[in-house]
Structure formats: structure tokens, C-alpha cells
Coordinates of C-alpha atoms in Angstrom, one line a residue:
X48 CA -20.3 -30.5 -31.8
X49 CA -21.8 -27.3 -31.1
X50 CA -19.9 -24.2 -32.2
X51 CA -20.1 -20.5 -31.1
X52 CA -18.0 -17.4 -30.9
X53 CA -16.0 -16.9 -27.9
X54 CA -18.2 -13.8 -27.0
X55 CA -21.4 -15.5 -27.1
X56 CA -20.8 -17.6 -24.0
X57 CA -17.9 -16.0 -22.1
X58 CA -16.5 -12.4 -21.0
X59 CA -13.2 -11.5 -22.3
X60 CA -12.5 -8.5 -19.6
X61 CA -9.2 -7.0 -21.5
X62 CA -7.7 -7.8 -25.1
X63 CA -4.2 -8.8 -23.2
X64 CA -5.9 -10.8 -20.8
X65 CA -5.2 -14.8 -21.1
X66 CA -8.5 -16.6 -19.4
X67 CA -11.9 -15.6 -20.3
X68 CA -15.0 -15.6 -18.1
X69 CA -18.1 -18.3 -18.9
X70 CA -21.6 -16.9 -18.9
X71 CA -23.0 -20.5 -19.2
X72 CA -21.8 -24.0 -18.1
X73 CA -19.3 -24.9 -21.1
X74 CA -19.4 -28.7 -22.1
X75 CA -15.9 -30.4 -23.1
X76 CA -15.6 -30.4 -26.4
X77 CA -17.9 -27.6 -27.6
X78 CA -15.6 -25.4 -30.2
X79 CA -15.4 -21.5 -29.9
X80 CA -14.3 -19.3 -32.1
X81 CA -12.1 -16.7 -30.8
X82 CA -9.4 -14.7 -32.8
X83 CA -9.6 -16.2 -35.9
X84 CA -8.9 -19.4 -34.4
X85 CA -10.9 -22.6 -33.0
X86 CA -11.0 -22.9 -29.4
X87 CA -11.7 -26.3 -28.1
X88 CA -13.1 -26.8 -24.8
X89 CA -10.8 -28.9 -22.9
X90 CA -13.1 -30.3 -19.9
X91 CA -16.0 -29.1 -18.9
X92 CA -15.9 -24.5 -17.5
X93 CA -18.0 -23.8 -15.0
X94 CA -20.5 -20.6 -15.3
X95 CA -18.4 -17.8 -14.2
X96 CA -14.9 -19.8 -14.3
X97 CA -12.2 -19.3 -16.4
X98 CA -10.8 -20.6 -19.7
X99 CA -7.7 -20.2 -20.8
X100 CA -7.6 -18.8 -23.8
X101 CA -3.8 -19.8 -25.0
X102 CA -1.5 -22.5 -24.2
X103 CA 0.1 -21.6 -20.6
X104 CA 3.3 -23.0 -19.5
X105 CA 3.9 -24.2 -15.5
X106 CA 4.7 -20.6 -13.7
X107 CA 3.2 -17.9 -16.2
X108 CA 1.5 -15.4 -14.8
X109 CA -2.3 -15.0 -15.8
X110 CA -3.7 -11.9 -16.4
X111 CA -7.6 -10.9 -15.5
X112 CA -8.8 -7.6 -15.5
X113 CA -5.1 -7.0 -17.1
X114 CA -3.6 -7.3 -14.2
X115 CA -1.9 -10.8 -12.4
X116 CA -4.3 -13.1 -10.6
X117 CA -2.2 -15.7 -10.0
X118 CA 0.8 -18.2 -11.9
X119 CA -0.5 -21.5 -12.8
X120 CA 1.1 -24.4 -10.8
X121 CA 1.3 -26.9 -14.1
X122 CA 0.9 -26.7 -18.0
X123 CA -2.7 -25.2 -18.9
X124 CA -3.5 -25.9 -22.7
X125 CA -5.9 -23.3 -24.4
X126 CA -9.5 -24.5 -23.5
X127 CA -8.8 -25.7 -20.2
X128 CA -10.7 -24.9 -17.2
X129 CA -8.4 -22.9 -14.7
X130 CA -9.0 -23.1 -11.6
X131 CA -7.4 -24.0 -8.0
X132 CA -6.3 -27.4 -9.3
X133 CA -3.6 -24.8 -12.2
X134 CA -3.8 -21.9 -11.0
X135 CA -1.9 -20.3 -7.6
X136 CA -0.7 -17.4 -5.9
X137 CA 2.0 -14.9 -7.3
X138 CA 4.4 -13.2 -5.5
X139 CA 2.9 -9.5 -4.9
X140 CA 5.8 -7.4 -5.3
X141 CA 4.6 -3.9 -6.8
X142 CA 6.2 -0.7 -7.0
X143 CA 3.8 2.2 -5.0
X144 CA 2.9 5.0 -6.7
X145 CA 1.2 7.6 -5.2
X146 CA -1.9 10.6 -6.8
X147 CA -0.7 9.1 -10.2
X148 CA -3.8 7.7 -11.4
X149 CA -6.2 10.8 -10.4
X150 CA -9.8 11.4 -11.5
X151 CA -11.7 14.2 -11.3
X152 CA -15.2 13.9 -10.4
X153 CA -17.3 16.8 -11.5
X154 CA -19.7 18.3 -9.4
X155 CA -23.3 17.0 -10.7
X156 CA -24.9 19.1 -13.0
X157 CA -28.3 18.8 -10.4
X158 CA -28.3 18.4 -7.0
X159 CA -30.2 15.7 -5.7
X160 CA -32.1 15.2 -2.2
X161 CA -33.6 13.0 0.6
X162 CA -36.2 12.7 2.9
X163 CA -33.7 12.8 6.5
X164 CA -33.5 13.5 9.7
X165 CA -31.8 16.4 11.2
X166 CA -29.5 16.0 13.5
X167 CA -27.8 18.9 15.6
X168 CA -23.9 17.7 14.8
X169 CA -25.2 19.0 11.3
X170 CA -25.1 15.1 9.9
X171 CA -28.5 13.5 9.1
X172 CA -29.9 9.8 9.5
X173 CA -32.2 7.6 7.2
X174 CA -33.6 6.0 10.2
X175 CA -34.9 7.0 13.7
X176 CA -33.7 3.9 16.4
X177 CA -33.8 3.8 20.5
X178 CA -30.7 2.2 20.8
X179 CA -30.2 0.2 24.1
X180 CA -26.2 0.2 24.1
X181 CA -24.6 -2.7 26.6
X182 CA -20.9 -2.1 28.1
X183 CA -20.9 -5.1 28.5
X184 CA -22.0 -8.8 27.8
X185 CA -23.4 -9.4 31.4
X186 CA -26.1 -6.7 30.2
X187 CA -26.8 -9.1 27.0
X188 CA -29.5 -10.6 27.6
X189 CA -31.5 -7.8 29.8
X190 CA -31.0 -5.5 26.5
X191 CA -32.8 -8.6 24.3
X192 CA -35.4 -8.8 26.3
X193 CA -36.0 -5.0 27.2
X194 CA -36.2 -4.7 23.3
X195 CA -38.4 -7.7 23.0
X196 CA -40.7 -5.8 24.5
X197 CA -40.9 -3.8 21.7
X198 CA -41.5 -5.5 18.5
X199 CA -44.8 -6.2 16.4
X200 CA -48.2 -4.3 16.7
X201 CA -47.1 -2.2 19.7
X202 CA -44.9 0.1 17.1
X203 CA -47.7 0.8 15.2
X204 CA -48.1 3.5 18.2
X205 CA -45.0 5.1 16.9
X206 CA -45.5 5.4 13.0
X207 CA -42.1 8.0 13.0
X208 CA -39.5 5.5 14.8
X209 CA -38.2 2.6 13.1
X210 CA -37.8 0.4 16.0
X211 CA -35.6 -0.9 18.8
X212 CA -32.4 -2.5 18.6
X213 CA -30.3 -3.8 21.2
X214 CA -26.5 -3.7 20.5
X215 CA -25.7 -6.7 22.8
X216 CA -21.5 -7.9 21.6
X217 CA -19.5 -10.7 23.7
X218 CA -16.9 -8.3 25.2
X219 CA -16.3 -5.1 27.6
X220 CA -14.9 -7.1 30.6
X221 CA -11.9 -9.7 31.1
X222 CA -9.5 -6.7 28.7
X223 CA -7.0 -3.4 29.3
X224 CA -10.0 -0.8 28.5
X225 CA -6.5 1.1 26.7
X226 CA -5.4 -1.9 25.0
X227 CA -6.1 -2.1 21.2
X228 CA -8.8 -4.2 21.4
X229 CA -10.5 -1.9 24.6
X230 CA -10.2 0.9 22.1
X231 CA -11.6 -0.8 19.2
X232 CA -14.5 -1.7 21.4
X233 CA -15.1 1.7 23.0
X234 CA -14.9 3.5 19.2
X235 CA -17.5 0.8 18.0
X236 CA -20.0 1.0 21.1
X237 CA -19.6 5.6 21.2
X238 CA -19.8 5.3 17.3
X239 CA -23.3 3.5 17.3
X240 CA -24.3 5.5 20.6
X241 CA -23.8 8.5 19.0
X242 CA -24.8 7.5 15.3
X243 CA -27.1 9.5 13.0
X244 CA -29.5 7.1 12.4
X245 CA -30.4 6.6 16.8
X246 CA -32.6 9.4 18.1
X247 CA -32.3 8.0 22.0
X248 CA -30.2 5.6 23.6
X249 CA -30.2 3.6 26.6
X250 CA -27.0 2.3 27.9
X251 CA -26.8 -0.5 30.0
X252 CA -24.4 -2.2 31.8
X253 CA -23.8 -4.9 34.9
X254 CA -22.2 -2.4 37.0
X255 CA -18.7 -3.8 37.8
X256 CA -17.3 -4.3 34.0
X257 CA -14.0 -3.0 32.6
X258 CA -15.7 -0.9 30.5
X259 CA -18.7 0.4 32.1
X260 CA -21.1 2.6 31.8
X261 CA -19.6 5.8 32.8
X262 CA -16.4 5.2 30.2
X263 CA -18.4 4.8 27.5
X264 CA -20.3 7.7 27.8
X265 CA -17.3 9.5 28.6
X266 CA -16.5 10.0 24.8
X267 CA -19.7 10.8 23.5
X268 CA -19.8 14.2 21.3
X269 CA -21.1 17.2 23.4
X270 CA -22.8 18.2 20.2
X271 CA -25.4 15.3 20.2
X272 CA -29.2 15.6 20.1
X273 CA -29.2 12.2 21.6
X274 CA -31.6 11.6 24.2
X275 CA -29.3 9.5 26.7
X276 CA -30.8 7.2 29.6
X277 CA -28.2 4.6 31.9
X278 CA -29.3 1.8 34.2
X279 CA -27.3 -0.8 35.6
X280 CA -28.2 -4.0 36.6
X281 CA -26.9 -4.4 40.1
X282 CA -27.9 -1.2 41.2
X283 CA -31.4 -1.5 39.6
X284 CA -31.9 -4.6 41.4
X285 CA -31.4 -7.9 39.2
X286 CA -32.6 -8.8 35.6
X287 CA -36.6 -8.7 36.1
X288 CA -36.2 -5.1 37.7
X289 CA -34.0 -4.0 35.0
X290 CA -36.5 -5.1 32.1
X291 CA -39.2 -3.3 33.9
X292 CA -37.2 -0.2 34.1
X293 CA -35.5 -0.3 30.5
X294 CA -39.4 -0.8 29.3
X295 CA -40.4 2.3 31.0
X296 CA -37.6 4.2 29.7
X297 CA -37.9 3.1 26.0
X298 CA -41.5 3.9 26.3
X299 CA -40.3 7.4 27.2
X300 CA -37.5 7.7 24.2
X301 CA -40.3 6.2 21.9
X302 CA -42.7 9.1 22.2
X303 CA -40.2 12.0 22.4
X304 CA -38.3 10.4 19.1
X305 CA -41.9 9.8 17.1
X306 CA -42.2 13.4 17.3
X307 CA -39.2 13.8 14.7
X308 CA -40.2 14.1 11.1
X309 CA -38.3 13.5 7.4
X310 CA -37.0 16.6 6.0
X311 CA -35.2 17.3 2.8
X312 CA -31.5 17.3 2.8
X313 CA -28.8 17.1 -0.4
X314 CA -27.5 13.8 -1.3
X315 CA -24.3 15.0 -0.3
X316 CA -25.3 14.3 3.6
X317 CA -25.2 10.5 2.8
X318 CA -22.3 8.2 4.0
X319 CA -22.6 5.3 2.3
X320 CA -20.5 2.0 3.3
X321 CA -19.3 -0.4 0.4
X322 CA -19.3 -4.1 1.3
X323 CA -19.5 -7.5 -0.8
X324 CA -19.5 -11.1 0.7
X325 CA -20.5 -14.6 -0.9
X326 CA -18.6 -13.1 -4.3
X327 CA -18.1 -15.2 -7.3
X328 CA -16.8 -14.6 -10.8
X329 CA -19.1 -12.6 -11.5
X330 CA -18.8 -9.9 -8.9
X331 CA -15.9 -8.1 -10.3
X332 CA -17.7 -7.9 -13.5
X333 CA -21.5 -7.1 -12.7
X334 CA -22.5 -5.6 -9.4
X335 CA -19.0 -4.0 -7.7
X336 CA -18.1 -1.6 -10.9
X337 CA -21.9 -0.8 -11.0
X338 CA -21.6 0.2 -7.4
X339 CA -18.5 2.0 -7.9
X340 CA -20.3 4.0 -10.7
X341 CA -23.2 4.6 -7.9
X342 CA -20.1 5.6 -5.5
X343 CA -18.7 7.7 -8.6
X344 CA -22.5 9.3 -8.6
X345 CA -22.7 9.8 -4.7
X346 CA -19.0 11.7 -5.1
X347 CA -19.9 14.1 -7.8
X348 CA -23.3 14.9 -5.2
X349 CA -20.7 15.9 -2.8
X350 CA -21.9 12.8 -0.7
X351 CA -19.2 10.1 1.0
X352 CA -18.8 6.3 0.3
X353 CA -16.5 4.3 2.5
X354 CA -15.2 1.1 0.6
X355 CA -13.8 -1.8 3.6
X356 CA -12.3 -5.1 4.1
X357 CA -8.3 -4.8 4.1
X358 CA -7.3 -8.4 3.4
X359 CA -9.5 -8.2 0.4
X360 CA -8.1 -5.1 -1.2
X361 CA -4.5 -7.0 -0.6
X362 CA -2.7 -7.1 -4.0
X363 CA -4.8 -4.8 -5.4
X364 CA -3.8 -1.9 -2.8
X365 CA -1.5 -0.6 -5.7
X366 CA -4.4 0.9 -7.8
X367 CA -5.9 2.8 -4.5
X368 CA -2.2 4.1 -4.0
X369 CA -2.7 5.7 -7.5
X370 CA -5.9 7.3 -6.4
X371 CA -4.6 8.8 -3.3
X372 CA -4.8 12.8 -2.8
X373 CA -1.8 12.7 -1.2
X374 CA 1.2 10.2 -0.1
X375 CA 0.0 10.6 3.8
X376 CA -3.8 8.8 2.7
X377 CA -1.7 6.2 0.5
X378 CA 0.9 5.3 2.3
X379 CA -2.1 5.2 5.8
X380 CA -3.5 2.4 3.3
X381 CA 0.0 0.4 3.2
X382 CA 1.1 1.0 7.1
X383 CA -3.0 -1.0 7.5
X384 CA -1.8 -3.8 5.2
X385 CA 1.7 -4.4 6.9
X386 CA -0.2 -4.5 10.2
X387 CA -2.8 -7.7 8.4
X388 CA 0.8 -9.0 7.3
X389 CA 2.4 -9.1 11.0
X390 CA -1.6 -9.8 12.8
X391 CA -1.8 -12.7 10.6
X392 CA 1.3 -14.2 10.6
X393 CA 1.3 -14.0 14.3
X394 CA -1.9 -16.5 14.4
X395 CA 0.0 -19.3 11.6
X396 CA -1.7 -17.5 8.7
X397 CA -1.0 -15.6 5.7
X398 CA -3.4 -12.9 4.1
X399 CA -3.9 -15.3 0.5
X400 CA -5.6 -17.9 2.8
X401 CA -8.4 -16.6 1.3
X402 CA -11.2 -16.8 -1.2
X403 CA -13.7 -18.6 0.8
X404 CA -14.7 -22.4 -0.4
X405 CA -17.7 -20.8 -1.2
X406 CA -15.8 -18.0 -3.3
X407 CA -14.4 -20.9 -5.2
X408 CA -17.0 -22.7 -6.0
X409 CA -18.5 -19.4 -8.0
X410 CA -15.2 -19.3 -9.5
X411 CA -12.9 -17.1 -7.9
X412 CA -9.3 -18.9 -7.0
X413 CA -6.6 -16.6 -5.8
X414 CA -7.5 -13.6 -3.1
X415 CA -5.2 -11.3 -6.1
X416 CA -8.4 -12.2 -8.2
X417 CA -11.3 -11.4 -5.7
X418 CA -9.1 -8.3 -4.6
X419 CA -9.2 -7.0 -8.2
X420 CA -12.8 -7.4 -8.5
X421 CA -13.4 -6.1 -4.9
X422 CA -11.9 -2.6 -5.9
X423 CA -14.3 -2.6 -8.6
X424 CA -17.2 -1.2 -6.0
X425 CA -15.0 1.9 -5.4
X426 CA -15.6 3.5 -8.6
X427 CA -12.9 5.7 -10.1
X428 CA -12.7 8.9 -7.4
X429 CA -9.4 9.9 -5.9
X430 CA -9.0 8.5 -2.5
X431 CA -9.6 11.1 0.0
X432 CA -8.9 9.1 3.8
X433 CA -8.1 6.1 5.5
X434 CA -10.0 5.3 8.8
X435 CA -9.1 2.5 10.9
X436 CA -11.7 0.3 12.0
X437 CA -14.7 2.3 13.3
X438 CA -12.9 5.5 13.8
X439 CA -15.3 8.6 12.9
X440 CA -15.4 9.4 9.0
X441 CA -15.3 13.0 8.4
X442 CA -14.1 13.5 4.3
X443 CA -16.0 14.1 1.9
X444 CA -15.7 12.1 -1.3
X445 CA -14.0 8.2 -1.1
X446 CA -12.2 6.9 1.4
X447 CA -11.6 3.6 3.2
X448 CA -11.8 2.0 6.3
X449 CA -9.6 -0.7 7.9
X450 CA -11.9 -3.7 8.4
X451 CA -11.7 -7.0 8.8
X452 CA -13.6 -9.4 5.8
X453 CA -15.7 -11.0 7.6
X454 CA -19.2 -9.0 7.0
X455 CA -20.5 -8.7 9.9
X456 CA -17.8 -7.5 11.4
X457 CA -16.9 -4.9 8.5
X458 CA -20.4 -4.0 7.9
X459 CA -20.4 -2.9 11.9
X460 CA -17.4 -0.8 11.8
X461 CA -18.8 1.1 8.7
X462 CA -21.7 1.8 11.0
X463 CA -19.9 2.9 13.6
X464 CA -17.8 5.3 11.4
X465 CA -21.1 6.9 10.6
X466 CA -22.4 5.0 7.5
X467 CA -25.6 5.8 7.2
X468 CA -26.7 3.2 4.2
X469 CA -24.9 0.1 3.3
X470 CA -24.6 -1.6 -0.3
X471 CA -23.7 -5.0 -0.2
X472 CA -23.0 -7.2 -3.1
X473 CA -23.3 -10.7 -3.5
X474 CA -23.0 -13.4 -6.0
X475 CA -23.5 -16.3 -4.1
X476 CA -26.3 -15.1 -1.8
X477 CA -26.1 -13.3 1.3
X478 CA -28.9 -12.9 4.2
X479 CA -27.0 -10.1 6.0
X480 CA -29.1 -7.0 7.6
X481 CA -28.6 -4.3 9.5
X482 CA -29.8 -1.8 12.2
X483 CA -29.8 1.3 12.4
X484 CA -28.4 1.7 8.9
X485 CA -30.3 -0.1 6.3
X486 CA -28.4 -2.9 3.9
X487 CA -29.2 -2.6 -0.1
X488 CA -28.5 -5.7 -1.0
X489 CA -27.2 -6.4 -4.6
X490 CA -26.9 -9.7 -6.7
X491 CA -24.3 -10.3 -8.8
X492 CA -26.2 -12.6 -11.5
X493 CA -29.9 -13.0 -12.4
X494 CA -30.0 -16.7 -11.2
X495 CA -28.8 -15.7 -7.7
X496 CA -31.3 -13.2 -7.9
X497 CA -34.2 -15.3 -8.5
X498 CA -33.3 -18.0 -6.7
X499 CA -33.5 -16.1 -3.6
X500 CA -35.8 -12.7 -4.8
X501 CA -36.6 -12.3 -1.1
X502 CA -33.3 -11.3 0.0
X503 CA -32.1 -9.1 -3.1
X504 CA -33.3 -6.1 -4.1
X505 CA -31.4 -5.2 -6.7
X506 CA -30.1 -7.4 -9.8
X507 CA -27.1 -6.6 -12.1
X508 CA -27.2 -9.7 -14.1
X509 CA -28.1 -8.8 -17.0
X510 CA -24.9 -6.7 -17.2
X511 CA -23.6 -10.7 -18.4
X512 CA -26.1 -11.0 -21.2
X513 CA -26.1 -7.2 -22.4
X514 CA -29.6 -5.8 -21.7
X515 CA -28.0 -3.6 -18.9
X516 CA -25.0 -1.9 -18.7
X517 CA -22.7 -1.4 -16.5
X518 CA -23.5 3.0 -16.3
X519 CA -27.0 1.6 -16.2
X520 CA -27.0 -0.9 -13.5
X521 CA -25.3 2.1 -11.9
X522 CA -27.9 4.6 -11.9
X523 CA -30.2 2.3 -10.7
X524 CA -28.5 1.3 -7.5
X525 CA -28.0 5.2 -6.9
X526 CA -31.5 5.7 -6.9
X527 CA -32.0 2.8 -4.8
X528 CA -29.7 4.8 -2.4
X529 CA -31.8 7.8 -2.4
X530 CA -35.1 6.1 -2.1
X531 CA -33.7 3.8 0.6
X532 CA -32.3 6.6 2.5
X533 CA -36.0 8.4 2.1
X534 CA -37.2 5.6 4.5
X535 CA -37.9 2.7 1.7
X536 CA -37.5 -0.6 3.4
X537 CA -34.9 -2.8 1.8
X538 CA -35.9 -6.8 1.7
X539 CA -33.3 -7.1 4.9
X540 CA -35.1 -5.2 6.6
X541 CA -38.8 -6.4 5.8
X542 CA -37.3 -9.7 7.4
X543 CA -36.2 -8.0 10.6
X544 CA -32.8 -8.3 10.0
X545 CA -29.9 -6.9 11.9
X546 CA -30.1 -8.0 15.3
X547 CA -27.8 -10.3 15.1
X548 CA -25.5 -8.7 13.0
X549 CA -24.1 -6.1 15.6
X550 CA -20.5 -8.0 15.8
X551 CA -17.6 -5.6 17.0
X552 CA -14.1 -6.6 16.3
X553 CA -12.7 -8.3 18.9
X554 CA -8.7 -7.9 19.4
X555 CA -6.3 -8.9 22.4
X556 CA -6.1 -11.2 25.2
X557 CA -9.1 -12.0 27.7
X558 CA -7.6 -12.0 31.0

């Protein structure tokens, strides 16, 4: 039988750890040599699944990352795939510490720049949108086919503006406009309105809608170098009227915004969101800690990066406490993770009914696991603020939002916080886009990448086999930061993608 050192075909991620990682599909019975001992493979380890490394009696805790993923639910002998079927949740139970853990960043030793635009709140976009904003769902449909109107050859016309997007959701009528959910909405639809990456917007509405027109512009900055048009269907006379009407306007906000230009701006006017979705066992490893190297990078440019998704930071919240500048920032974190407890207890749930089938099947088992490897993709930098779900970002350095995990959902209340690029990472493949801001997509392993080359641009697999490391695989996603936020179109956006992906958090009762 085929014999190899443990390192050869598997990650060991710390000395004290007690499973190991497989870099290729192990076959039962192949032997591995691992700390002066033979290792014999039990049954047959998925590629990145674990192995246990030691004999592991029913209810020990098993360490990944040096840290508890999970207690395994009946005996495990050394070589034995662990998985779901002997492996479970732990009781999370840590003790808080707060600004204990600090790193200082260094200011970059050069500054380094971007082709932006200006924008006269003194932020700058990496794209140049007409926005056509609804209130409401009623004006769905009117806003689609206003925007329609506008895609293909006819933007050729308008070489400076990177198209028209209509931000068309499912809510803004049967809810308390002051309710939590009316607020979430109203910060989501005034975030994008007012965002730095849409030059003009038009908002649209029905006319009769709980939150109309009028409300939502209400709360837009006095500031803005927004070019801001309204209609509303019943007063403009019915759909067809309306989709004449919008036309001419968007017409109108398409030449005055093609008259903007690209200028140069430091990299510290980037806000960069931090996202992951179809993760496997790879993720923690691979492409999140080379994106929290980027984010590490962005920091030290004076730049922002907003890392996301609440109940996947849960049981892992501990090492963000230690990076908090103060106990105010970690203990916001906390007060956000007691609120998942009580939202999702109140619905028959609990916050570990999580990873995803698909999350399992690329070898993650317990939601402490993906949490741990989910950190990973915010780098090292103290924690400077925590936003709750599209509330305006404003600090420097890296912070978090409050967001949901599902991605289109998280990745829109980045955007509405002002993120101006998004990096996503994915092991198992992810087709997600976005407008206005742009999505860098990152794989997690080279076969993901290949499989599906027209969807990633970026690949961090070969952090697994050693011809890249993770510092390396780094610098490479910050550049691809920089050039994407100089206008380079990312592979989700050379497939048009994003219109679809506008999802708001919905919260409340619909009366």
C-alpha cells in the first residue's frame, strides 16, 4: 500500500491541532507517516476533509486552527475521516477580552493610487451608474423595463458611464416605515441612492406606498453631487407613460454623467467589503487569510475594509473582541450576536444550524469551524467599528458590519454602507455580481478555479500545493483591488451580473 508523509497530502494548520486537512482524496488504507509514527487511513478522506490524527474518545474537543471546532459525538480512531457523522457542536462558552490581542499596522512605506471619480462628499467611486431607485415594489417592473432600455450597443454612446441598474426589492409598502424592518429598508434604498459609485438617480415609486418617494429622499445627504430625478407612476399616467418618461430622463442623466472622467486618488479612498459564500475546507486556509493580508495591505494605505455576516463570525467573535480599539466597538460586536441569538430562536432556530449542505460536502462540519476560517479574510488590524446592517461606514481602518449570511443579502448592505469594491471568496463556486460596486471574485482551490475560469478571477490554490504563498496570494488580490477599482471589469461583471443581486434585508411583519 502506498506510503507518504503526512505533509505530502494533507495540511496540518497548528502542531496542537488533532485533525489534519487532505489536499487529495485519501484511499483507506494508504499509510502516512506523521510524527514518527504510521498513520493508517481508516476509510476513505475526502479532499479538503479532515483526519484525525490521534485516537479521540466520544466528547473530546477537536482542535483546528488551535482553537475548538466542535466534540466528536462517538469514538474516532487516528486515521478516521471526521466529519458530521463524529464530529458536533461544542458548547461556546468564552471568556471576552477586550484590545488584548492588538496589532499595529504601519503606515505603507509608498502610497499607492487609483483611477476614481470625485465626488463632492470628499468619497470617490470606481464606477459611474444612473441608478433608477424604486420605493417600492409596485414600481418594479416599470424600473426593469426603463433600464431595459438601456443595455447593449446604445451605451457605446456613453463610453464614461458604466450602465444602468435598476434597484427593484419586494418591500416599501404593507410595514411601520419606523419599524426595524422600515428602517433597514430606508438605510439600504438612501445608502445606494446616495452611493459613490451612482452619478444620477432616478427614484420611482407608485405613488400611494408606505414608503414613498418623498421619505426616501428625505434622508439623502445635502452634500451630494447626485443628479436626482422622481416620477411616480400614478401621477405620470400608468406603466407605458412612465417607461417613456424614465427613458427620457435616463437619457438626460446619461449625458450629463459621461462628462465625468477617472482621476487619481490614494488607495486610502477605497472601502472595500469582505464576503465568502459556497466555502469549503479550504477557504480558511487559502483565499480568506490571503484576503485578510490584502485587507492588512488596504489598512496600512489608510484605506477601509468592512468584513460581514454575523452568524458566521459566531464562536469565533472572541478573537475580534481581542482586536477591538476599545470595549464600546467589542462589546457593539457581542450586543449584534445576542440579538442573532434572540432573532433566531424566535423563528425555531439556533445560530449552529449552519454550514450549508453544500459547505459540508467541501468539508466543513460545525458553523465554530467555518466561523474560524471566515475571520481569516479580516487580516490581523485592530477592529476599529461596528455598523449595523447598511448603516453609513465612516472609520478608517477594519471594521464590521452586522449582516445576515446569506450573500446577496450581505453583499447589499456592504454596498449600501458605502463599499465601493467587493472580494468574495469561494470554494465551491459562486456566480454572484454586483452593481454599482464591482465583485472580485476569489477561488479557494485551483480545481474550482478551472472548473469554472469564467466566473473567477483570481485563484489561491496553489497556496495547497506550495507554489504560492499565503503573503503572495495576498499581494495579488490587492492589486486586483487597485486595478479593479481603476475601471478593470471583473468576470461578474463581463457577464452582466448584479441585477438581480440587489436583495435588502427584509425584517418585521407585512401588514
Amino acid at each position: 500500500m502506498t506510503q507518504s508523509d503526512l505533509r505530502e497530502v494533507a495540511l496540518l494548520l497548528r502542531e496542537q491541532d488533532d485533525v489534519a486537512v487532505a489536499t487529495r482524496d485519501l484511499a483507506a488504507g494508504e499509510v502516512l507517516r506523521h510524527d514518527g509514527r504510521e498513520l493508517t487511513v481508516a476509510n476513505p478522506v475526502p479532499r479538503g476533509h479532515k483526519i484525525a490524527l490521534r485516537d479521540l474518545t466520544t466528547g473530546t474537543p477537536i482542535h483546528k486552527y488551535g482553537q475548538v471546532i466542535g466534540r466528536t459525538t462517538a469514538d474516532v480512531p487516528a486515521g478516521d475521516h471526521v466529519h458530521a457523522h463524529n464530529l458536533g457542536m461544542a458548547a461556546v462558552d468564552h471568556e471576552y477580552e477586550f484590545g488584548t490581542a492588538l496589532v499595529e499596522i504601519p503606515p505603507a512605506e509608498y502610497g499607492r493610487t487609483f483611477q476614481g471619480y470625485r465626488r463632492s462628499d470628499g468619497s470617490v467611486g470606481t464606477r459611474n451608474f444612473v441608478g433608477i431607485v424604486t420605493s417600492v415594489n409596485c414600481s418594479a417592473s416599470t424600473a426593469r423595463m426603463i433600464a431595459d432600455q438601456f443595455r447593449g450597443p446604445i451605451m457605446d454612446v456613453y463610453p464614461n458611464v458604466d450602465g444602468v441598474v435598476a434597484l427593484a426589492h419586494d418591500s416599501g409598502c404593507g410595514m411601520v416605515p419606523a419599524s426595524e424592518g422600515g428602517q433597514i429598508l430606508l438605510r439600504t434604498l438612501r445608502g445606494y441612492a446616495s452611493h459613490p459609485n451612482i452619478g444620477g438617480i432616478l427614484v420611482l415609486g407608485l405613488g400611494c406606498e408606505m414608503i414613498g418617494v418623498d421619505t426616501l429622499l428625505a434622508g439623502l445627504p445635502d452634500d451630494s453631487d447626485t443628479i436626482v430625478e422622481r416620477l411616480t407612476i400614478q401621477d405620470t399616467g400608468g406603466v407605458r407613460a412612465t417607461v417613456r418618461a424614465g427613458a427620457d430622463v435616463v437619457r438626460t442623466l446619461l449625458e450629463r454623467l459621461n462628462e465625468r472622467r477617472r482621476e487619481t486618488f490614494p488607495a486610502s479612498k477605497l472601502v472595500v467589503g469582505l464576503n465568502c459564500g459556497g466555502s469549503d475546507g479550504y477557504s480558511g486556509i487559502t483565499a480568506n487569510p490571503a484576503l485578510g493580508h490584502a485587507s492588512d495591505l488596504l489598512v496600512a494605505q489608510g484605506a477601509t475594509t468592512v468584513l460581514a455576516e454575523t452568524p458566521e463570525v459566531f464562536g469565533a467573535e472572541h478573537l475580534l473582541t481581542r482586536r477591538a480599539v476599545s470595549k464600546e466597538v467589542g462589546q457593539r460586536l457581542l450586543d449584534r450576536i445576542a440579538w442573532w441569538h434572540r432573532y433566531v430562536e424566535a423563528g425555531g432556530g439556533t445560530l449552529d444550524n449552519n454550514p450549508s449542505p453544500g459547505n459540508k460536502a467541501g468539508g466543513l462540519t460545525t458553523i465554530l469551524e467555518k466561523s474560524l476560517g471566515a475571520v481569516a479574510k479580516g487580516g490581523s488590524a485592530p477592529l476599529t467599528a461596528v455598523y449595523e446592517y447598511a448603516e453609513k461606514i465612516t472609520d478608517r481602518g477594519f471594521t464590521f458590519m452586522d449582516t445576515p449570511g446569506y450573500d446577496p443579502v450581505s453583499v447589499t448592505g456592504l454596498v449600501a454602507g458605502g463599499a465601493t469594491v467587493v472580494v468574495f471568496t469561494t470554494g465551491r463556486g459562486s456566480v454572484l455580481g454586483g452593481k454599482p460596486a464591482p465583485v472580485l471574485k476569489v477561488a479557494t482551490n485551483s480545481e474550482t478555479y478551472q472548473r469554472m475560469r469564467e466566473d473567477m478571477d483570481l485563484d489561491t490554490g496553489g497556496i495547497v500545493t506550495g507554489s504560492l504563498t499565503i503573503t503572495d496570494a495576498g499581494e495579488q488580490i490587492f492589486e486586483a483591488i487597485l486595478a479593479v477599482a481603476s475601471g478593470q471589469v471583473t468576470c461578474s461583471e463581463d457577464l452582466d451580473l448584479g441585477r438581480d443581486e440587489f436583495i435588502p434585508w427584509q425584517l418585521g411583519a407585512v401588514t
